[in-house]
Amino acid sequence: MSDILLEVKDLKQHFPIRTGFFKKTPLKAVDGVSFTIGKGETLGLVGESGCGKTTVGRSILRLYEPTAGQVFFDGEEVTGHNIQAMRKKMQMVFQDPYSSLDPRMTVEDIIGEPLDVHNLYSNKKERREKILELMNYVGLNSEHATRYAHEFSGGQRQRIGIARALAVDPQFIVCDEPVSALDVSIQAQVINMFEELQEKLGVAYLFIAHDLLVVHHISKRIAVMYLGKIVELADADELNENPLHPYTQSLLSAVPIPDPDIARSRQRIVLEGDVPSPLHMPSGCPFRTRCQYATEQCALECPTLTDRGNGHLSACFNR
Amino acid sequence: MSMPLIRVQDLHTSFFTDSGEVCAVNGVSFDLDHGEILGIVGESGSGKSVTAYSIMQILASTGKIVDGHIYYKGEDITQWKDKQMRDFRGKCCSIIFQDPMTSLNPVFTIGNQLIEAITLHTDKKGKEAKTRAAELLELVGINEPLRRLKQYPYELSGGMRQRVMIAMALACEPDILIADEPTTALDVTIQAQILELMQKLQKEMGMAVILVTHDLGVIASMCDNIIVMYGGRICERGTAHEIFYNPKHEYTKGLLRSIPNVTRMKEKLVPILGTPINMLNLPAGCSFCARCDNAMKICLTEKPEEISINENHKASCWMNIRDAVMAEGGNTDE
């Protein structure tokens, strides 16, 4: 199928952690993740902190060198390919708009840096024109090009980060919690901008966030991660109406819904305990320690992601 | 009419900084009754936390209550001496902070910190205090309480630490519990655990709760009454039902439009334009008028008064005042 822009195959990212004087234990941040993203599509990636969702985004861009697995972009393998050429097509927007911009650079230089790196202009005038065009694109006043990042509010800084990602005209952007540091009223502005840019430029997103309402709103399909594995992947509406995996069910029921009648009438499935440490993963299914349906089989083998019809994938023996 | 537990009257709290006076709270009044769960919602910088801190009088050194009164069971606590306030905190009113990682002292054990609160505020000492500490941990759903008492905060997860904070706050069975963004730093599934715990404890102990948060979802599931704040003022107040289904202030309407709607998920969001106001430089009129789509001339120059929409609902917006005047058949020359 030629509609597939990005394909991730059995991606693994293990970090060696010193657990003793001579002993190192691999921390399996991402442990065998596979998915595809179509051209101009948004895939949402949700999960709790420490489940490896950010690491997936970073490994795709090879900000980390993946331990195992392959990433194909437009049919070409990213792993082992020239990174610089790949990064012209794939970019990233970071979570924290305060620490992801260099405080000693002007906005013009921040947005211009990718243009410099990839030699995307022939003279200074062209560079400046491109920068001003990008600033207008993301709704920044182009008169502010000579200002520094600290002179902008959180929402505006996030716009600078997005303009920087768009500078090289990428086909794919990893958005790592791009709105979670922003106030509610500003969040909507930035989410709308992501949607408008997608309509205009046809760019695809991997939208990583922990806010399920936002992810449901922006994504076509959603993948749910738990302890380094994808436990469920389905169309956004299908996932919300008909979650199959017990973890997804409890996650969805725990989301606070801003509607008093719905919030008070529904049944919350409250999970017991905390997420196990990724250094001491439970055997078999990673979720079995908190799962109400866990059986003996769950402790012995790890369930694989299988299709339950209409592209709804779930990794559970019992559901 | 019976006396409210807490009555805040025309509270003004300011911070005196190098760049001038920041009026964080500008004339906030509300009542809190026994056993009520009151939600205060607003964006960062709206003055919601400062209002809560003013009740406890735990403002930063640059902050001061410049005007207004806070009555606790009829007594004005803004006039109280430090010693009286120390008794008030803990025994009558306690607080849970946002970040359970930084609000516990990392160099003392959980038991140490919990027992300290108990011995300071009650006459329990030594073994008795320790037993009480273990009881409290059990109450907030921590297993093996005696072992936990010997542990340090770093050995516990975020959700557990927040439970310890709640145990500490409940040590003296206060009448009022202030929860300042209690679940913002936690994951959704842990957030659900903590909210459920707070609801359960509130029912059992019958205390009043002030829940300060920016999360409309948390407010919707927890609160009886809601106060919406913007720019240090209350723009709207009412029952949860009124605020969510019949919002009357333009800011509240904007907030509800800017979050994804559960029933109409794929509809485009309508953001509130502009940026939050600069608290150093408050406008003469309504603080929201610079971002309001329906701002009128009068909004720029005069602060709107709070008017009743119905018995459970009040809003301060010129639109409602105009509508009320028009309904009476008066002249509406703006």
XYZ file of C-alpha atoms in Angstrom:
653
model
C 0.000 0.000 0.000
C 1.478 3.310 -0.997
C -0.595 5.391 1.439
C 1.672 4.384 4.292
C 4.114 7.123 5.185
C 5.755 5.665 8.234
C 6.059 2.076 9.305
C 7.485 1.018 12.625
C 8.362 -2.662 12.923
C 9.057 -4.293 16.269
C 10.884 -1.259 17.634
C 12.835 -1.853 20.824
C 14.637 0.691 22.928
C 16.492 -0.629 25.956
C 18.566 1.575 28.220
C 21.283 -0.064 30.323
C 20.801 0.989 33.955
C 23.427 0.371 36.630
C 21.742 -1.688 39.299
C 24.852 -2.836 41.106
C 28.572 -2.142 41.126
C 29.249 -4.288 38.072
C 25.690 -5.148 37.187
C 23.694 -3.508 34.464
C 20.036 -4.272 33.845
C 18.325 -3.266 30.623
C 15.398 -0.918 31.191
C 12.955 -1.862 28.479
C 11.448 1.546 27.740
C 9.996 0.357 24.448
C 9.665 -3.355 23.899
C 8.485 -4.412 20.491
C 6.205 -1.712 19.147
C 4.779 -1.843 15.620
C 2.414 0.534 13.870
C 1.924 2.478 10.660
C 0.946 6.048 9.916
C -0.666 7.018 6.634
C 0.020 10.169 4.637
C -1.655 13.172 6.239
C -2.970 11.037 9.085
C -2.813 11.669 12.825
C -2.043 8.757 15.086
C -2.572 9.449 18.768
C -0.302 7.744 21.268
C -1.545 7.677 24.849
C -0.401 6.140 28.091
C 0.662 7.043 31.590
C 4.015 8.550 32.464
C 6.830 6.057 32.065
C 5.027 3.873 29.541
C 7.532 4.748 26.818
C 5.417 6.936 24.565
C 7.979 9.746 24.355
C 10.756 7.234 23.733
C 8.847 5.838 20.740
C 8.725 9.328 19.224
C 12.389 9.952 19.857
C 13.510 6.572 18.555
C 11.636 7.130 15.288
C 13.610 10.313 14.738
C 16.754 8.517 15.897
C 17.291 10.935 18.744
C 18.007 7.622 20.419
C 19.643 4.806 18.482
C 17.037 1.996 18.617
C 18.192 -1.273 20.193
C 16.320 -3.350 17.644
C 13.595 -3.032 15.069
C 13.114 -1.057 11.914
C 11.512 2.205 10.935
C 10.524 2.770 7.316
C 9.732 6.215 6.030
C 8.113 6.342 2.609
C 9.476 2.862 1.929
C 13.037 3.716 2.920
C 14.608 2.428 6.075
C 15.379 5.190 8.554
C 17.564 3.073 10.777
C 20.941 2.909 9.112
C 20.097 5.675 6.658
C 21.658 9.153 6.579
C 19.986 10.911 9.494
C 20.257 14.425 8.148
C 18.385 13.624 4.959
C 15.678 11.874 6.966
C 15.268 14.742 9.397
C 14.431 17.019 6.515
C 11.261 14.984 6.180
C 10.595 14.284 9.852
C 10.520 16.866 12.601
C 9.544 17.138 16.221
C 7.627 19.561 18.458
C 8.598 19.270 22.107
C 6.505 19.363 25.236
C 8.046 22.199 27.160
C 8.016 25.450 25.202
C 10.276 26.971 27.874
C 13.264 24.669 27.673
C 13.113 23.679 24.010
C 14.021 27.138 22.699
C 17.540 28.550 23.089
C 17.217 31.664 25.289
C 20.186 33.325 23.595
C 18.814 33.124 20.069
C 16.318 35.448 18.444
C 13.146 33.977 17.019
C 14.507 34.594 13.543
C 17.564 32.467 14.276
C 15.576 29.725 15.984
C 13.271 29.311 13.002
C 16.151 29.887 10.573
C 18.421 27.224 12.038
C 16.858 24.268 10.205
C 17.054 26.321 6.990
C 20.787 26.841 7.629
C 21.414 23.191 8.424
C 19.697 21.942 5.296
C 20.871 24.785 2.978
C 17.370 25.727 1.971
C 18.054 29.250 0.701
C 20.356 30.910 -1.807
C 20.725 34.322 -0.197
C 19.998 36.191 3.032
C 16.923 37.872 1.612
C 15.351 34.550 0.763
C 16.116 33.222 4.234
C 14.405 36.179 5.870
C 11.391 35.942 3.585
C 11.000 32.277 4.428
C 11.194 32.966 8.150
C 8.606 35.746 8.004
C 6.321 33.541 5.944
C 6.614 30.764 8.540
C 5.862 33.183 11.351
C 2.722 34.358 9.609
C 1.785 30.756 9.012
C 1.694 29.922 12.704
C 0.046 33.189 13.699
C 3.048 35.082 15.053
C 3.491 38.764 14.358
C 6.416 38.950 11.900
C 7.532 42.235 13.466
C 8.643 40.209 16.469
C 11.313 38.302 14.521
C 14.180 39.980 16.344
C 12.812 39.227 19.821
C 14.076 36.541 22.156
C 12.068 33.536 23.318
C 11.579 34.851 26.862
C 9.563 37.788 25.527
C 6.783 35.452 24.433
C 4.029 33.687 26.337
C 3.799 29.892 26.556
C 1.348 29.582 23.661
C 3.432 31.826 21.443
C 6.587 29.888 22.256
C 4.881 26.691 21.239
C 4.060 28.418 17.934
C 7.762 29.225 17.508
C 8.559 25.547 18.092
C 6.009 24.560 15.465
C 7.341 27.117 12.967
C 10.825 25.674 13.490
C 9.527 22.168 12.788
C 7.727 23.369 9.660
C 10.772 25.226 8.299
C 12.112 22.237 6.359
C 8.664 21.435 4.928
C 8.417 18.009 6.581
C 5.889 15.303 5.767
C 5.764 13.993 9.286
C 5.953 15.636 12.725
C 6.257 13.940 16.088
C 4.283 16.083 18.547
C 5.412 15.174 22.041
C 2.796 16.502 24.496
C 2.643 19.787 22.596
C -0.257 21.278 24.555
C 0.062 19.862 28.065
C 2.106 22.807 29.369
C -0.492 25.319 28.160
C -3.601 26.796 29.762
C -6.961 25.462 28.598
C -7.907 28.550 26.588
C -4.518 28.563 24.823
C -4.578 24.788 24.272
C -7.528 25.111 21.916
C -5.698 27.734 19.849
C -2.700 25.447 19.353
C -4.808 22.331 18.667
C -6.755 24.215 15.994
C -3.492 25.328 14.443
C -2.242 21.747 14.231
C -5.462 20.799 12.454
C -5.321 23.739 10.047
C -1.698 23.017 9.151
C -2.587 19.415 8.416
C -5.406 20.482 6.094
C -3.143 22.936 4.257
C 0.121 21.005 4.101
C -1.008 17.389 4.352
C 1.524 16.680 7.078
C 1.118 13.551 9.214
C 1.402 13.619 13.014
C 2.312 11.203 15.721
C 0.446 12.982 18.510
C 1.764 11.903 21.909
C -0.253 13.055 24.917
C -1.743 11.866 28.156
C -4.940 13.901 27.832
C -7.329 11.408 26.232
C -9.980 13.969 25.340
C -7.486 16.030 23.349
C -6.055 12.941 21.657
C -9.505 11.675 20.753
C -10.357 15.051 19.297
C -7.305 15.349 17.043
C -6.521 11.743 16.064
C -7.911 9.445 13.442
C -6.543 6.377 15.162
C -5.245 5.916 18.701
C -2.629 3.561 20.121
C -2.613 2.869 23.866
C 0.711 2.005 25.488
C 1.423 0.283 28.785
C 4.936 -0.488 30.023
C 6.657 -0.263 26.664
C 4.064 -2.173 24.658
C 1.061 -1.181 22.615
C -1.923 -2.909 24.210
C -4.622 -1.605 21.898
C -4.808 0.241 18.606
C -8.018 1.267 16.892
C -9.949 4.001 15.188
C -10.444 6.906 17.638
C -14.240 6.646 17.881
C -14.178 2.849 17.948
C -11.613 2.858 20.768
C -13.697 5.235 22.847
C -16.986 3.488 22.289
C -15.800 -0.070 22.370
C -12.487 -0.470 24.218
C -11.429 -4.130 24.346
C -8.312 -4.209 26.498
C -8.974 -3.974 30.256
C -6.307 -1.288 30.599
C -7.933 0.900 27.956
C -11.280 0.381 29.644
C -10.040 1.581 32.997
C -8.032 4.399 31.442
C -11.096 5.698 29.614
C -13.294 5.374 32.660
C -10.773 7.363 34.718
C -10.711 10.360 32.384
C -12.498 13.229 34.095
C -15.275 14.295 31.774
C -16.237 17.970 31.860
C -19.958 17.266 32.018
C -21.513 16.786 35.477
C -24.334 14.447 34.416
C -22.094 12.051 32.486
C -19.311 12.287 35.088
C -21.655 11.341 37.939
C -23.653 8.636 36.217
C -20.866 6.536 34.765
C -19.052 3.719 36.476
C -15.391 4.302 37.182
C -13.133 1.259 36.967
C -10.500 2.209 39.512
C -7.260 0.283 39.081
C -5.532 -0.974 42.182
C -1.919 -0.116 42.821
C 0.713 1.564 40.719
C 2.445 0.831 37.450
C 5.216 -1.746 38.071
C 8.791 -0.558 37.631
C 10.037 -1.218 34.083
C 13.185 -2.648 35.653
C 11.168 -5.423 37.253
C 8.603 -6.226 34.621
C 6.054 -8.864 35.512
C 6.302 -12.060 33.500
C 3.869 -12.558 30.652
C 1.384 -9.759 30.132
C 2.746 -6.507 31.649
C -0.740 -5.462 32.816
C -1.645 -8.679 34.638
C -0.651 -7.359 38.105
C -3.439 -4.766 37.990
C -5.887 -6.622 35.764
C -9.163 -7.955 37.167
C -9.420 -10.619 34.464
C -5.882 -12.015 34.862
C -5.560 -15.802 34.576
C -2.686 -18.265 34.813
C -2.033 -18.006 31.111
C -1.355 -14.254 31.480
C 1.614 -14.934 33.764
C 3.152 -17.423 31.350
C 2.959 -15.790 27.952
C 2.690 -12.274 26.670
C -0.364 -11.726 24.456
C 0.325 -10.316 20.999
C -1.533 -7.541 19.243
C -4.173 -9.241 17.111
C -6.900 -7.940 14.857
C -10.423 -8.208 16.307
C -12.087 -6.963 13.134
C -12.104 -3.629 11.295
C -8.496 -2.926 12.167
C -9.189 -2.939 15.899
C -6.077 -4.455 17.452
C -5.903 -5.617 21.036
C -3.344 -7.556 23.059
C -5.271 -9.578 25.618
C -6.087 -13.277 26.003
C -9.404 -12.861 27.721
C -11.106 -9.882 26.148
C -30.009 31.806 58.434
C -27.268 29.737 59.965
C -23.745 31.013 59.898
C -21.506 29.721 57.112
C -18.341 27.878 58.074
C -16.160 30.274 56.139
C -17.274 33.627 54.828
C -14.825 35.456 52.577
C -15.820 39.074 52.179
C -14.394 41.405 49.551
C -10.917 39.858 49.790
C -8.041 41.758 48.197
C -4.620 40.127 48.205
C -1.601 41.755 46.609
C 2.021 40.891 46.062
C 4.516 43.721 46.304
C 7.180 43.012 43.713
C 10.015 45.066 42.257
C 7.931 45.860 39.218
C 4.980 47.051 41.256
C 1.915 45.835 43.120
C 0.359 42.710 41.649
C -3.298 42.532 42.649
C -3.713 38.761 42.563
C -7.143 38.759 44.204
C -9.488 41.695 43.663
C -12.601 41.630 45.744
C -13.549 37.976 46.096
C -16.508 37.037 48.306
C -18.000 33.634 48.920
C -19.445 31.410 51.626
C -18.537 27.835 52.376
C -20.993 25.697 54.309
C -20.466 22.594 56.411
C -19.931 19.523 54.274
C -19.945 21.424 50.992
C -17.529 20.713 48.134
C -16.716 24.014 46.483
C -14.683 24.085 43.276
C -12.621 27.102 42.280
C -11.637 26.921 38.631
C -9.511 29.259 36.551
C -6.381 29.484 34.449
C -2.893 30.028 35.832
C -2.695 33.503 37.309
C -6.437 33.823 37.882
C -5.929 34.101 41.647
C -7.524 30.792 42.582
C -4.584 29.465 44.599
C -3.920 32.857 46.202
C -7.527 32.928 47.420
C -6.986 29.545 49.074
C -3.628 30.566 50.551
C -5.198 33.766 51.910
C -7.671 31.724 53.951
C -4.779 29.786 55.480
C -2.592 32.915 55.600
C 0.347 31.100 54.079
C 1.168 33.681 51.437
C 4.744 34.274 50.270
C 6.576 36.987 52.193
C 5.793 39.611 49.543
C 2.084 38.857 49.662
C -0.425 40.559 51.937
C -4.160 40.648 52.461
C -4.685 44.361 51.823
C -8.427 44.524 52.316
C -11.411 42.385 53.198
C -12.359 39.899 55.856
C -12.389 36.144 56.260
C -14.802 34.892 58.907
C -14.460 31.415 60.367
C -17.615 30.545 62.317
C -18.276 34.260 62.637
C -14.812 35.291 63.808
C -12.612 37.434 61.602
C -9.425 35.422 61.192
C -7.589 38.165 59.317
C -7.306 39.905 62.721
C -5.962 36.826 64.467
C -2.460 36.686 65.900
C 0.146 34.223 64.615
C -0.404 31.865 67.525
C -4.149 31.683 66.890
C -3.526 31.097 63.202
C -1.165 28.228 64.005
C -3.982 26.553 65.866
C -6.383 27.300 63.051
C -4.140 25.610 60.520
C -4.296 21.884 61.013
C -7.111 21.827 63.553
C -9.733 23.818 61.675
C -8.403 23.947 58.168
C -5.675 22.095 56.324
C -4.311 22.032 52.821
C -3.016 19.554 50.265
C -0.634 20.953 47.684
C -0.247 20.209 44.029
C 3.110 18.567 43.990
C 3.491 15.588 46.328
C 7.142 15.349 45.300
C 8.130 18.666 46.858
C 5.647 19.087 49.680
C 7.130 16.303 51.789
C 10.509 16.756 53.425
C 12.930 14.322 51.724
C 15.238 13.877 54.750
C 12.590 12.739 57.241
C 10.579 9.536 57.215
C 6.863 9.547 56.529
C 6.275 8.575 60.156
C 8.389 11.457 61.427
C 6.431 14.011 59.447
C 3.040 12.530 60.181
C 3.705 12.173 63.914
C 4.968 15.755 64.043
C 1.624 17.015 62.780
C -0.232 14.878 65.308
C 1.835 15.875 68.355
C 1.725 19.568 67.429
C -2.011 19.783 67.071
C -3.433 17.146 69.420
C -2.509 15.960 72.915
C -1.463 12.547 71.656
C 2.190 11.777 72.402
C 4.708 9.016 71.750
C 3.182 5.606 71.139
C -0.336 6.975 70.950
C 0.687 9.365 68.196
C 2.354 6.559 66.300
C -0.750 4.388 66.473
C -2.815 7.318 65.248
C -0.355 7.839 62.355
C -0.712 4.205 61.340
C -4.499 4.508 61.568
C -4.417 7.532 59.277
C -2.303 5.739 56.702
C -4.760 2.877 56.755
C -7.626 5.330 56.347
C -6.133 6.713 53.116
C -5.638 3.223 51.739
C -1.939 2.607 52.253
C -1.112 -1.029 52.966
C 1.362 -2.130 55.650
C 1.141 1.230 57.475
C 3.697 0.355 60.154
C 6.369 -0.402 57.556
C 5.501 2.732 55.574
C 6.017 4.923 58.617
C 9.720 4.037 58.503
C 10.058 4.835 54.802
C 11.275 8.045 53.199
C 9.238 9.970 50.625
C 11.493 8.889 47.739
C 10.528 5.286 48.363
C 6.887 5.997 47.559
C 5.209 6.665 44.227
C 3.454 9.945 43.407
C 0.009 8.607 44.219
C 1.209 7.186 47.546
C 2.842 10.482 48.489
C -0.381 12.323 47.770
C -2.152 9.834 50.046
C 0.382 10.604 52.773
C -0.317 14.324 52.280
C -4.031 13.669 52.665
C -3.393 11.612 55.808
C -1.363 14.486 57.220
C -4.069 17.008 56.360
C -6.710 14.877 58.060
C -4.604 14.229 61.171
C -6.659 16.597 63.336
C -9.996 16.081 61.614
C -10.299 19.629 60.286
C -13.611 21.253 59.336
C -12.189 22.439 56.054
C -9.836 20.765 53.622
C -8.307 22.904 50.904
C -7.008 20.887 47.964
C -4.850 22.957 45.642
C -4.611 21.100 42.317
C -4.349 17.803 44.215
C -4.175 15.567 41.154
C -2.534 17.721 38.499
C 0.858 16.038 38.873
C -0.632 12.527 38.783
C -1.542 10.112 35.999
C -5.175 9.591 35.060
C -5.622 6.220 36.736
C -3.918 7.460 39.918
C -5.946 10.666 39.728
C -9.119 8.575 39.725
C -7.897 6.738 42.850
C -7.151 9.975 44.714
C -10.432 11.668 43.722
C -12.372 8.610 44.813
C -10.516 8.595 48.123
C -11.243 12.284 48.710
C -14.927 11.780 47.959
C -15.110 8.824 50.327
C -13.324 10.629 53.158
C -15.426 13.724 52.674
C -18.588 11.665 53.073
C -17.285 9.817 56.139
C -15.880 12.814 57.971
C -18.354 15.410 56.720
C -15.770 18.140 56.257
C -16.052 20.973 53.770
C -13.688 20.874 50.806
C -12.376 23.690 48.638
C -11.041 22.137 45.462
C -8.821 24.476 43.471
C -8.088 23.272 39.948
C -7.859 24.230 36.308
C -9.335 20.918 35.184
C -13.023 21.260 34.322
C -13.330 17.480 34.230
C -12.259 17.094 37.867
C -14.606 19.917 38.905
C -17.546 18.337 37.067
C -17.291 15.023 38.850
C -16.515 16.344 42.345
C -18.148 19.656 43.171
C -21.559 20.825 44.404
C -20.849 24.490 43.761
C -18.385 26.115 41.414
C -16.668 29.484 41.319
C -15.068 30.547 38.037
C -12.238 33.049 38.433
C -10.475 35.261 35.933
C -7.998 38.071 36.596
C -8.387 37.886 40.362
C -12.160 38.248 40.314
C -15.107 35.877 40.385
C -16.838 35.982 37.019
C -19.447 33.372 37.699
C -20.670 31.116 40.480
C -23.385 28.532 40.798
C -24.182 24.864 41.105
C -22.260 22.478 38.871
C -25.367 21.980 36.785
C -25.903 25.695 36.203
C -22.253 26.419 35.354
C -21.897 23.559 32.868
C -25.302 23.618 31.223
C -26.305 27.249 31.558
C -23.124 29.349 31.591
C -23.833 33.068 31.622
C -20.412 34.688 31.652
C -18.570 34.993 28.342
C -15.390 33.577 29.885
C -17.110 30.450 31.193
C -18.799 29.956 27.840
C -15.425 30.326 26.129
C -13.758 27.836 28.468
C -16.428 25.221 27.846
C -16.180 25.733 24.068
C -12.406 25.382 24.084
C -12.318 21.838 25.490
C -13.233 18.810 23.381
C -16.902 17.965 23.884
C -17.590 14.340 24.709
C -20.763 14.132 22.688
C -19.450 16.069 19.692
C -15.861 14.892 19.619
C -14.841 15.821 16.102
C -16.294 19.302 16.136
C -13.769 22.084 15.814
C -12.748 23.740 19.059
C -13.518 27.409 19.550
C -10.520 28.895 21.353
C -10.563 32.036 23.475
C -8.419 34.442 21.506
C -5.574 36.481 22.924
C -3.495 35.804 26.000
C -4.314 35.955 29.724
C -4.205 39.439 31.210
C -1.178 41.024 32.779
C -1.891 41.240 36.490
C 0.450 44.210 36.900
C -1.737 46.249 34.693
C -5.397 45.487 35.230
C -7.954 47.138 32.976
C -10.462 49.617 34.389
C -13.464 47.619 33.271
C -14.164 43.908 33.076
C -10.864 41.990 33.213
C -11.987 39.663 30.428
C -13.092 42.370 27.959
C -9.841 42.332 25.934
C -10.503 38.695 24.926
C -14.293 38.823 24.798
C -16.041 38.585 21.422
C -19.103 40.411 22.646
C -17.400 43.235 24.526
C -19.381 46.446 24.619
C -18.233 49.986 25.295
C -19.162 49.852 28.925
C -17.066 46.691 29.455
C -13.915 48.735 28.871
C -14.644 51.379 31.449
C -16.728 49.926 34.241
C -16.536 46.731 36.233
C -19.725 44.712 35.952
C -21.612 44.033 39.165
C -22.616 40.542 40.107
C -26.269 39.852 39.398
C -28.397 36.824 40.134
C -29.439 34.704 37.182
C -31.505 32.520 39.494
C -31.240 31.484 43.115
C -28.391 29.059 42.402
C -26.460 31.123 39.926
C -24.736 34.521 39.795
C -22.602 36.112 37.089
C -20.749 39.387 36.611
C -21.089 40.231 32.953
C -22.558 43.338 31.352
C -24.413 41.170 28.839
C -26.598 39.788 31.618
C -27.113 43.194 33.167
C -28.194 44.507 29.775
C -30.549 41.575 29.246
C -32.030 42.096 32.697
C -32.621 45.781 32.013
C -34.151 44.993 28.636
C -36.455 42.427 30.178
C -37.716 45.116 32.491
C -38.364 47.273 29.433
C -35.781 49.856 30.393
C -33.685 51.935 28.059
C -30.438 50.250 27.040
C -28.300 52.996 25.689
C -24.824 51.539 26.049
